[in-house]
Short mmCIF file of C-alpha atoms in Angstrom, two decimals:
data_model
loop_
_atom_site.label_atom_id
_atom_site.label_comp_id
_atom_site.label_asym_id
_atom_site.label_seq_id
_atom_site.Cartn_x
_atom_site.Cartn_y
_atom_site.Cartn_z
CA MET L 1 12.49 -33.42 -52.40
CA ILE L 2 9.36 -33.11 -50.09
CA ARG L 3 10.44 -32.03 -46.73
CA LEU L 4 8.10 -33.41 -44.05
CA LEU L 5 7.80 -32.50 -40.44
CA LEU L 6 6.10 -35.51 -38.62
CA VAL L 7 4.49 -34.63 -35.20
CA HIS L 8 3.52 -37.33 -32.72
CA ASP L 9 3.54 -37.65 -28.97
CA ASP L 10 5.22 -41.04 -28.87
CA ASN L 11 8.89 -41.57 -30.01
CA LEU L 12 8.28 -45.12 -30.99
CA VAL L 13 5.30 -44.39 -33.38
CA ARG L 14 7.19 -41.30 -34.72
CA CYS L 15 10.20 -43.59 -35.71
CA ALA L 16 7.88 -46.24 -37.09
CA LEU L 17 5.95 -43.73 -39.32
CA ALA L 18 9.32 -42.13 -40.40
CA SER L 19 10.63 -45.52 -41.37
CA LEU L 20 7.37 -46.15 -43.35
CA LEU L 21 8.07 -43.01 -45.29
CA ALA L 22 11.88 -43.42 -45.62
CA VAL L 23 11.40 -45.97 -48.49
CA HIS L 24 10.41 -43.04 -50.64
CA GLU L 25 13.64 -41.49 -51.64
CA ASP L 26 12.17 -38.03 -52.44
CA PHE L 27 10.81 -37.64 -48.77
CA GLY L 28 12.99 -35.96 -46.20
CA VAL L 29 11.36 -36.51 -42.76
CA THR L 30 12.19 -34.73 -39.54
CA THR L 31 10.12 -35.87 -36.43
CA VAL L 32 9.21 -33.96 -33.29
CA SER L 33 6.74 -34.30 -30.37
CA TRP L 34 3.80 -32.06 -29.93
CA ALA L 35 5.58 -30.73 -26.76
CA GLU L 36 8.65 -29.87 -28.80
CA LEU L 37 6.51 -28.16 -31.43
CA THR L 38 4.26 -26.12 -29.25
CA GLY L 39 6.28 -25.64 -26.13
CA GLY L 40 9.95 -25.38 -27.03
CA PRO L 41 11.78 -22.74 -29.04
CA ALA L 42 11.09 -22.55 -32.61
CA GLN L 43 13.53 -24.79 -34.53
CA ALA L 44 14.79 -24.39 -38.11
CA ALA L 45 13.28 -27.76 -39.02
CA HIS L 46 9.66 -26.38 -38.21
CA GLY L 47 10.15 -23.56 -40.68
CA GLU L 48 11.97 -25.53 -43.40
CA ALA L 49 9.46 -28.31 -43.78
CA GLY L 50 7.13 -27.79 -46.74
CA LEU L 51 4.61 -30.12 -45.30
CA TRP L 52 3.50 -30.75 -41.72
CA LEU L 53 2.12 -34.37 -40.93
CA LEU L 54 0.28 -34.13 -37.63
CA ASP L 55 -1.31 -36.89 -35.63
CA VAL L 56 -4.35 -35.06 -34.09
CA ALA L 57 -5.39 -38.01 -31.76
CA CYS L 58 -2.30 -37.46 -29.55
CA PRO L 59 -3.19 -35.67 -26.27
CA GLY L 60 -0.47 -33.13 -27.09
CA SER L 61 -2.46 -32.08 -30.27
CA ALA L 62 -4.48 -29.75 -28.06
CA GLY L 63 -1.79 -27.34 -28.97
CA LEU L 64 -2.71 -27.59 -32.71
CA ALA L 65 -4.01 -24.00 -33.08
CA GLU L 66 -0.93 -22.59 -31.34
CA ALA L 67 1.50 -24.71 -33.53
CA VAL L 68 -0.20 -23.47 -36.70
CA ALA L 69 -0.25 -19.94 -35.50
CA ARG L 70 3.59 -20.24 -34.82
CA ARG L 71 4.08 -21.78 -38.28
CA ARG L 72 2.52 -18.66 -39.71
CA THR L 73 4.72 -16.23 -37.71
CA GLU L 74 7.83 -18.21 -38.82
CA GLY L 75 6.93 -17.39 -42.38
CA ALA L 76 6.09 -20.96 -43.34
CA GLU L 77 2.49 -20.03 -44.14
CA SER L 78 2.72 -21.73 -47.49
CA ALA L 79 3.53 -25.18 -45.90
CA GLY L 80 0.87 -27.82 -46.34
CA LEU L 81 -0.83 -29.35 -43.41
CA ILE L 82 -1.90 -33.05 -43.42
CA VAL L 83 -3.55 -34.58 -40.32
CA LEU L 84 -3.79 -38.27 -39.25
CA ALA L 85 -7.06 -38.88 -37.46
CA PRO L 86 -8.85 -42.03 -36.20
CA ALA L 87 -12.24 -42.65 -37.51
CA GLY L 88 -15.28 -41.83 -35.21
CA ARG L 89 -13.85 -38.58 -33.74
CA PRO L 90 -15.40 -35.73 -35.87
CA GLY L 91 -14.38 -33.11 -33.32
CA LEU L 92 -10.65 -33.72 -34.25
CA LEU L 93 -11.45 -33.26 -37.90
CA HIS L 94 -13.31 -30.14 -37.17
CA ARG L 95 -10.31 -28.62 -35.19
CA ALA L 96 -7.86 -29.65 -37.99
CA PHE L 97 -10.36 -27.92 -40.54
CA GLU L 98 -10.27 -24.73 -38.50
CA ALA L 99 -6.50 -24.86 -38.65
CA ARG L 100 -6.89 -24.97 -42.43
CA ALA L 101 -5.44 -28.46 -43.04
CA GLN L 102 -5.43 -29.48 -46.66
CA GLY L 103 -5.06 -33.33 -46.08
CA TYR L 104 -7.01 -35.70 -43.93
CA VAL L 105 -5.90 -39.34 -43.64
CA SER L 106 -7.47 -42.08 -41.43
CA LYS L 107 -5.09 -43.72 -39.11
CA ASP L 108 -6.69 -46.98 -40.23
CA ALA L 109 -5.83 -46.33 -43.86
CA PRO L 110 -3.40 -48.42 -45.98
CA PRO L 111 0.04 -46.63 -46.11
CA GLU L 112 -0.43 -45.93 -49.85
CA ARG L 113 -3.26 -43.51 -49.01
CA LEU L 114 -0.88 -41.38 -46.77
CA ILE L 115 1.64 -41.41 -49.60
CA GLU L 116 -0.98 -40.22 -51.98
CA ALA L 117 -2.16 -37.52 -49.62
CA ILE L 118 1.37 -36.28 -49.14
CA ARG L 119 2.12 -36.04 -52.92
CA ARG L 120 -1.28 -34.36 -53.62
CA VAL L 121 -0.87 -31.67 -50.77
CA ALA L 122 2.76 -31.12 -51.74
CA ASP L 123 1.49 -30.39 -55.36
CA GLY L 124 -0.92 -27.78 -53.71
CA GLY L 125 -4.01 -29.99 -53.88
CA ARG L 126 -6.40 -31.23 -51.17
CA TYR L 127 -7.00 -34.78 -50.01
CA VAL L 128 -9.79 -36.36 -47.84
CA ASP L 129 -9.59 -39.94 -46.98
CA GLU L 130 -12.82 -41.72 -47.84
CA GLY L 131 -12.61 -43.48 -44.49
CA LEU L 132 -13.23 -40.05 -42.81
CA ALA L 133 -16.06 -38.90 -45.10
CA TYR L 134 -18.84 -39.94 -42.58
CA ASP L 135 -17.02 -38.16 -39.81
CA PHE L 136 -16.98 -34.91 -41.87
CA LEU L 137 -20.70 -35.21 -42.32
CA SER L 138 -21.12 -35.78 -38.50
CA ALA L 139 -18.97 -32.77 -37.85
CA SER L 140 -21.17 -30.56 -39.96
CA ARG L 141 -24.22 -31.68 -37.89
CA MET L 142 -22.71 -31.02 -34.53
CA PRO L 143 -25.61 -29.64 -32.55
CA LEU L 144 -23.61 -27.79 -29.72
CA THR L 145 -22.72 -24.08 -29.90
CA PRO L 146 -19.13 -23.01 -29.25
CA ARG L 147 -20.33 -21.60 -25.90
CA GLU L 148 -21.99 -24.88 -24.92
CA LEU L 149 -18.70 -26.78 -25.81
CA SER L 150 -16.71 -24.37 -23.65
CA VAL L 151 -18.98 -24.99 -20.68
CA LEU L 152 -18.90 -28.73 -21.25
CA SER L 153 -15.08 -28.64 -21.73
CA LEU L 154 -14.56 -27.07 -18.30
CA ALA L 155 -17.14 -29.59 -16.73
CA ALA L 156 -15.19 -32.51 -18.30
CA ASP L 157 -12.08 -31.26 -16.61
CA GLY L 158 -13.86 -31.73 -13.29
CA ALA L 159 -14.73 -27.99 -12.61
CA PRO L 160 -17.77 -27.53 -10.43
CA VAL L 161 -20.65 -25.13 -11.62
CA PRO L 162 -19.49 -22.04 -9.65
CA GLU L 163 -15.95 -22.38 -11.08
CA ILE L 164 -17.26 -22.68 -14.59
CA ALA L 165 -19.46 -19.60 -14.08
CA ARG L 166 -16.43 -17.67 -12.76
CA SER L 167 -14.18 -18.77 -15.56
CA LEU L 168 -16.59 -17.84 -18.31
CA TRP L 169 -18.07 -14.67 -16.63
CA LEU L 170 -21.58 -16.31 -16.44
CA ALA L 171 -24.22 -16.68 -13.74
CA GLU L 172 -24.40 -20.13 -12.15
CA GLY L 173 -27.95 -20.61 -13.35
CA THR L 174 -26.80 -19.86 -16.90
CA VAL L 175 -24.21 -22.52 -16.64
CA ARG L 176 -26.80 -24.90 -15.44
CA ASN L 177 -28.96 -24.06 -18.35
CA TYR L 178 -26.13 -24.63 -20.86
CA LEU L 179 -25.38 -28.06 -19.26
CA ALA L 180 -29.07 -28.95 -19.46
CA ALA L 181 -29.16 -27.88 -23.11
CA VAL L 182 -26.06 -30.08 -23.81
CA ILE L 183 -27.64 -33.19 -22.22
CA ARG L 184 -30.83 -32.61 -24.19
CA LYS L 185 -29.13 -32.00 -27.57
CA THR L 186 -26.73 -34.94 -27.24
CA GLY L 187 -29.42 -37.26 -26.03
CA ALA L 188 -27.24 -38.00 -22.95
CA ARG L 189 -28.64 -39.63 -19.78
CA ASN L 190 -26.91 -37.21 -17.50
CA ARG L 191 -23.93 -34.80 -17.34
CA VAL L 192 -21.28 -37.59 -17.10
CA ASP L 193 -22.93 -39.29 -20.17
CA ALA L 194 -22.93 -35.88 -22.08
CA ILE L 195 -19.21 -35.57 -21.27
CA ARG L 196 -18.46 -39.18 -22.42
CA ILE L 197 -20.34 -38.57 -25.72
CA ALA L 198 -18.46 -35.40 -26.38
CA ARG L 199 -15.17 -36.87 -25.58
CA THR L 200 -15.66 -39.94 -27.57
CA GLY L 201 -16.38 -37.71 -30.61
CA GLY L 202 -13.22 -35.64 -29.98
CA TRP L 203 -15.15 -32.51 -29.15
CA VAL L 204 -13.84 -31.73 -25.67
CA MET E 1 13.35 -66.71 -36.55
CA ILE E 2 11.20 -64.84 -34.03
CA ARG E 3 7.48 -64.89 -35.17
CA LEU E 4 5.82 -61.72 -33.89
CA LEU E 5 2.03 -61.01 -33.90
CA LEU E 6 1.58 -57.26 -33.75
CA VAL E 7 -1.68 -56.01 -32.47
CA HIS E 8 -2.89 -52.34 -32.96
CA ASP E 9 -6.36 -50.77 -33.80
CA ASP E 10 -5.00 -48.56 -36.63
CA ASN E 11 -3.69 -50.07 -39.87
CA LEU E 12 -1.35 -47.22 -40.61
CA VAL E 13 0.39 -47.55 -37.28
CA ARG E 14 0.49 -51.33 -37.54
CA CYS E 15 2.20 -51.02 -41.00
CA ALA E 16 4.58 -48.40 -39.62
CA LEU E 17 5.60 -50.46 -36.58
CA ALA E 18 6.01 -53.67 -38.80
CA SER E 19 8.32 -51.55 -41.22
CA LEU E 20 10.38 -50.62 -38.21
CA LEU E 21 10.79 -54.24 -37.27
CA ALA E 22 11.29 -55.51 -40.83
CA VAL E 23 14.86 -54.29 -40.94
CA HIS E 24 15.75 -57.16 -38.53
CA GLU E 25 15.90 -60.14 -40.74
CA ASP E 26 15.37 -62.67 -38.02
CA PHE E 27 11.84 -61.13 -37.15
CA GLY E 28 8.72 -62.53 -38.97
CA VAL E 29 5.93 -59.96 -38.29
CA THR E 30 2.14 -60.56 -38.83
CA THR E 31 -0.20 -57.70 -37.97
CA VAL E 32 -3.84 -57.82 -36.85
CA SER E 33 -6.30 -55.29 -35.32
CA TRP E 34 -7.63 -55.87 -31.77
CA ALA E 35 -11.04 -56.47 -33.34
CA GLU E 36 -9.67 -59.26 -35.57
CA LEU E 37 -7.92 -60.82 -32.55
CA THR E 38 -10.72 -60.67 -30.12
CA GLY E 39 -13.77 -60.76 -32.33
CA GLY E 40 -12.96 -62.81 -35.40
CA PRO E 41 -12.42 -66.60 -35.65
CA ALA E 42 -9.10 -67.82 -34.40
CA GLN E 43 -6.54 -67.65 -37.09
CA ALA E 44 -3.44 -69.82 -37.57
CA ALA E 45 -1.14 -66.66 -37.28
CA HIS E 46 -2.38 -66.06 -33.70
CA GLY E 47 -1.23 -69.51 -32.58
CA GLU E 48 1.92 -69.75 -34.62
CA ALA E 49 3.43 -66.47 -33.27
CA GLY E 50 5.99 -66.99 -30.55
CA LEU E 51 5.58 -63.46 -29.29
CA TRP E 52 2.58 -61.10 -29.17
CA LEU E 53 3.24 -57.43 -29.24
CA LEU E 54 0.25 -55.52 -27.99
CA ASP E 55 -0.49 -51.89 -27.93
CA VAL E 56 -2.55 -51.55 -24.75
CA ALA E 57 -3.45 -47.83 -25.38
CA CYS E 58 -5.83 -48.77 -28.22
CA PRO E 59 -9.55 -48.57 -27.28
CA GLY E 60 -9.70 -52.23 -28.75
CA SER E 61 -7.36 -53.39 -26.01
CA ALA E 62 -10.29 -53.65 -23.57
CA GLY E 63 -10.38 -57.13 -25.15
CA LEU E 64 -6.93 -57.94 -23.71
CA ALA E 65 -8.04 -60.56 -21.18
CA GLU E 66 -10.21 -62.28 -23.76
CA ALA E 67 -7.42 -62.33 -26.32
CA VAL E 68 -5.04 -63.89 -23.84
CA ALA E 69 -7.49 -66.40 -22.65
CA ARG E 70 -8.05 -67.44 -26.38
CA ARG E 71 -4.26 -67.58 -26.82
CA ARG E 72 -4.10 -70.14 -23.98
CA THR E 73 -6.97 -72.34 -25.49
CA GLU E 74 -5.17 -72.25 -28.77
CA GLY E 75 -2.12 -74.01 -27.16
CA ALA E 76 0.08 -70.97 -27.50
CA GLU E 77 0.49 -70.72 -23.75
CA SER E 78 4.16 -70.56 -24.07
CA ALA E 79 4.14 -67.46 -26.35
CA GLY E 80 5.67 -64.30 -24.88
CA LEU E 81 3.52 -61.17 -24.37
CA ILE E 82 5.09 -57.72 -24.85
CA VAL E 83 2.96 -54.52 -24.25
CA LEU E 84 3.44 -51.11 -25.69
CA ALA E 85 2.07 -48.51 -23.26
CA PRO E 86 2.13 -44.69 -23.01
CA ALA E 87 3.70 -43.33 -19.82
CA GLY E 88 1.31 -41.90 -17.27
CA ARG E 89 -1.37 -44.60 -17.60
CA PRO E 90 -0.49 -47.04 -14.74
CA GLY E 91 -3.96 -48.80 -15.00
CA LEU E 92 -2.95 -50.13 -18.50
CA LEU E 93 0.19 -51.67 -17.00
CA HIS E 94 -1.83 -53.23 -14.14
CA ARG E 95 -4.14 -54.84 -16.75
CA ALA E 96 -1.18 -56.11 -18.75
CA PHE E 97 0.46 -57.52 -15.54
CA GLU E 98 -2.77 -59.37 -14.69
CA ALA E 99 -2.57 -60.91 -18.30
CA ARG E 100 0.98 -62.01 -17.36
CA ALA E 101 2.82 -59.92 -19.81
CA GLN E 102 6.61 -60.40 -19.70
CA GLY E 103 7.75 -57.30 -21.54
CA TYR E 104 6.68 -53.64 -21.03
CA VAL E 105 7.84 -51.07 -23.44
CA SER E 106 7.05 -47.24 -23.35
CA LYS E 107 5.55 -45.94 -26.53
CA ASP E 108 7.92 -43.05 -26.15
CA ALA E 109 11.05 -45.27 -26.00
CA PRO E 110 13.72 -45.39 -28.85
CA PRO E 111 13.04 -48.22 -31.16
CA GLU E 112 16.32 -49.97 -29.83
CA ARG E 113 14.45 -50.54 -26.56
CA LEU E 114 11.59 -52.35 -28.28
CA ILE E 115 14.12 -54.66 -30.18
CA GLU E 116 15.85 -55.47 -26.90
CA ALA E 117 12.58 -56.29 -25.16
CA ILE E 118 11.68 -58.69 -28.11
CA ARG E 119 14.99 -60.40 -27.91
CA ARG E 120 14.87 -60.65 -24.12
CA VAL E 121 11.38 -62.08 -23.96
CA ALA E 122 11.99 -64.35 -26.95
CA ASP E 123 14.74 -65.78 -24.83
CA GLY E 124 12.36 -66.47 -21.90
CA GLY E 125 13.33 -63.37 -20.01
CA ARG E 126 11.46 -60.30 -18.79
CA TYR E 127 11.71 -56.60 -19.65
CA VAL E 128 10.47 -53.42 -18.02
CA ASP E 129 11.27 -50.17 -19.70
CA GLU E 130 12.87 -47.62 -17.34
CA GLY E 131 10.38 -45.13 -18.73
CA LEU E 132 7.58 -47.03 -17.15
CA ALA E 133 9.10 -47.61 -13.73
CA TYR E 134 7.26 -44.73 -12.13
CA ASP E 135 4.02 -46.03 -13.43
CA PHE E 136 4.55 -49.41 -12.00
CA LEU E 137 5.08 -47.80 -8.61
CA SER E 138 1.85 -45.72 -8.96
CA ALA E 139 -0.02 -48.92 -10.04
CA SER E 140 1.08 -50.57 -6.89
CA ARG E 141 -0.27 -47.67 -4.82
CA MET E 142 -3.68 -47.51 -6.45
CA PRO E 143 -6.12 -46.74 -3.62
CA LEU E 144 -9.32 -48.02 -5.19
CA THR E 145 -10.72 -51.47 -4.54
CA PRO E 146 -11.95 -53.67 -7.44
CA ARG E 147 -15.47 -53.01 -6.40
CA GLU E 148 -14.97 -49.22 -6.23
CA LEU E 149 -13.47 -49.48 -9.79
CA SER E 150 -16.50 -51.39 -11.12
CA VAL E 151 -18.79 -48.85 -9.69
CA LEU E 152 -16.76 -45.80 -11.21
CA SER E 153 -16.43 -47.70 -14.52
CA LEU E 154 -20.14 -47.86 -14.90
CA ALA E 155 -20.61 -44.32 -13.82
CA ALA E 156 -17.98 -43.27 -16.42
CA ASP E 157 -20.11 -44.85 -19.05
CA GLY E 158 -22.83 -42.50 -18.09
CA ALA E 159 -25.00 -44.96 -16.00
CA PRO E 160 -27.16 -43.30 -13.36
CA VAL E 161 -26.96 -44.49 -9.75
CA PRO E 162 -30.07 -46.71 -9.97
CA GLU E 163 -28.78 -48.54 -13.03
CA ILE E 164 -25.32 -49.08 -11.48
CA ALA E 165 -27.16 -50.48 -8.40
CA ARG E 166 -29.19 -52.85 -10.56
CA SER E 167 -26.05 -53.97 -12.50
CA LEU E 168 -24.03 -54.81 -9.53
CA TRP E 169 -26.81 -55.97 -7.21
CA LEU E 170 -26.23 -53.25 -4.72
CA ALA E 171 -28.44 -50.89 -2.85
CA GLU E 172 -28.54 -47.27 -4.35
CA GLY E 173 -27.20 -45.91 -1.09
CA THR E 174 -24.20 -48.37 -1.22
CA VAL E 175 -23.46 -47.09 -4.78
CA ARG E 176 -23.51 -43.54 -3.49
CA ASN E 177 -21.12 -44.55 -0.61
CA TYR E 178 -18.68 -46.10 -3.09
CA LEU E 179 -18.77 -43.10 -5.31
CA ALA E 180 -18.17 -40.80 -2.25
CA ALA E 181 -15.23 -43.07 -1.22
CA VAL E 182 -13.84 -42.86 -4.72
CA ILE E 183 -14.01 -39.06 -4.70
CA ARG E 184 -12.39 -38.85 -1.29
CA LYS E 185 -9.55 -41.42 -2.10
CA THR E 186 -8.64 -39.82 -5.44
CA GLY E 187 -8.70 -36.29 -4.05
CA ALA E 188 -11.29 -35.44 -6.78
CA ARG E 189 -13.48 -32.37 -6.60
CA ASN E 190 -16.65 -34.20 -7.76
CA ARG E 191 -17.73 -37.34 -9.51
CA VAL E 192 -16.87 -36.03 -12.93
CA ASP E 193 -13.36 -35.18 -11.61
CA ALA E 194 -13.07 -38.69 -10.23
CA ILE E 195 -13.83 -40.16 -13.61
CA ARG E 196 -11.39 -37.89 -15.38
CA ILE E 197 -8.59 -38.84 -12.93
CA ALA E 198 -9.35 -42.60 -13.15
CA ARG E 199 -9.56 -42.44 -17.01
CA THR E 200 -6.36 -40.41 -17.38
CA GLY E 201 -4.65 -43.12 -15.35
CA GLY E 202 -6.08 -45.84 -17.58
CA TRP E 203 -8.11 -47.43 -14.75
CA VAL E 204 -11.59 -47.27 -16.25
#
């Protein structure tokens, strides 16, 4: 029996994916929202699952690192981690890789590929969907530094330069230099364009 | 027999939703991506379906108006239109309403609600999910004019003011005035924040 914990923001999609998996009689599927996983009290189901299946395109998946940290404190360290990600958003894959996911399945893949990934990771292996290979390459060539990404991420939330400077303990001129570097490196036309490019790629 | 055409960008989610609907023996489900619906040649399945089920949170759903226009030229004018929308993005509901959708189901709803909406709209009725009621209210109180939204939408794509002015045949000063009005009306801290607010709401 492979015990799966399926995490997605939307109940309808959770139920739909669970119904897709339910035809495999050796899968036991529990579903939760990202909010339940990261915000609520730890539940037995989180720890019991041998494999977590996470949709990292959900807004709630910003809590990925926290969820994985909690998984570890719950003693479920050995559980496998599979992420569902849309193509074209390498930043999401990067985040999942940092959380040490073993399986990566494109949301555009045929269901058979998800099943294959589940069996592979449940057996202790790794799985990378061919539909995401190009994004992994893009992720490895990301030109921005973590500090530049933090600055851009605050700017993307609408914070003005003085506020970004205060948040990160930087001088305002330094923040402006970081933003100028981001615009140059991403080939953006301006700050708004740089934010758009980074957001489309799933980086901020 | 209720013939459904299910439209979603991601194959895995399409298959999952179809598998959820397949337990109802009187539903016949065909699935396509937004790109296939709006970009490819018209297919028999598009016209034959009595009911279109559209996920308007997909990036591809920007082609919604085009898809509906095509549906009309295909003589499928009488087909029902049900949209799946996440809560908190009133702009998406507004767009669906303009396309004269008869059913609105929250992506966070229990599957029973989707089934109920399908049966209701197939019978010629209307359906609005209680989980989206607040968003309908927000949509009706949207403070921005269509012209302000066009300006903001181009700005959100990264276009600098002179380019927005050229695209919309406006003076640069007028574009700046529109952007200032948008910032004031949305209560944003700056241009980037106004874009963030409008994008979160599904307006641009």
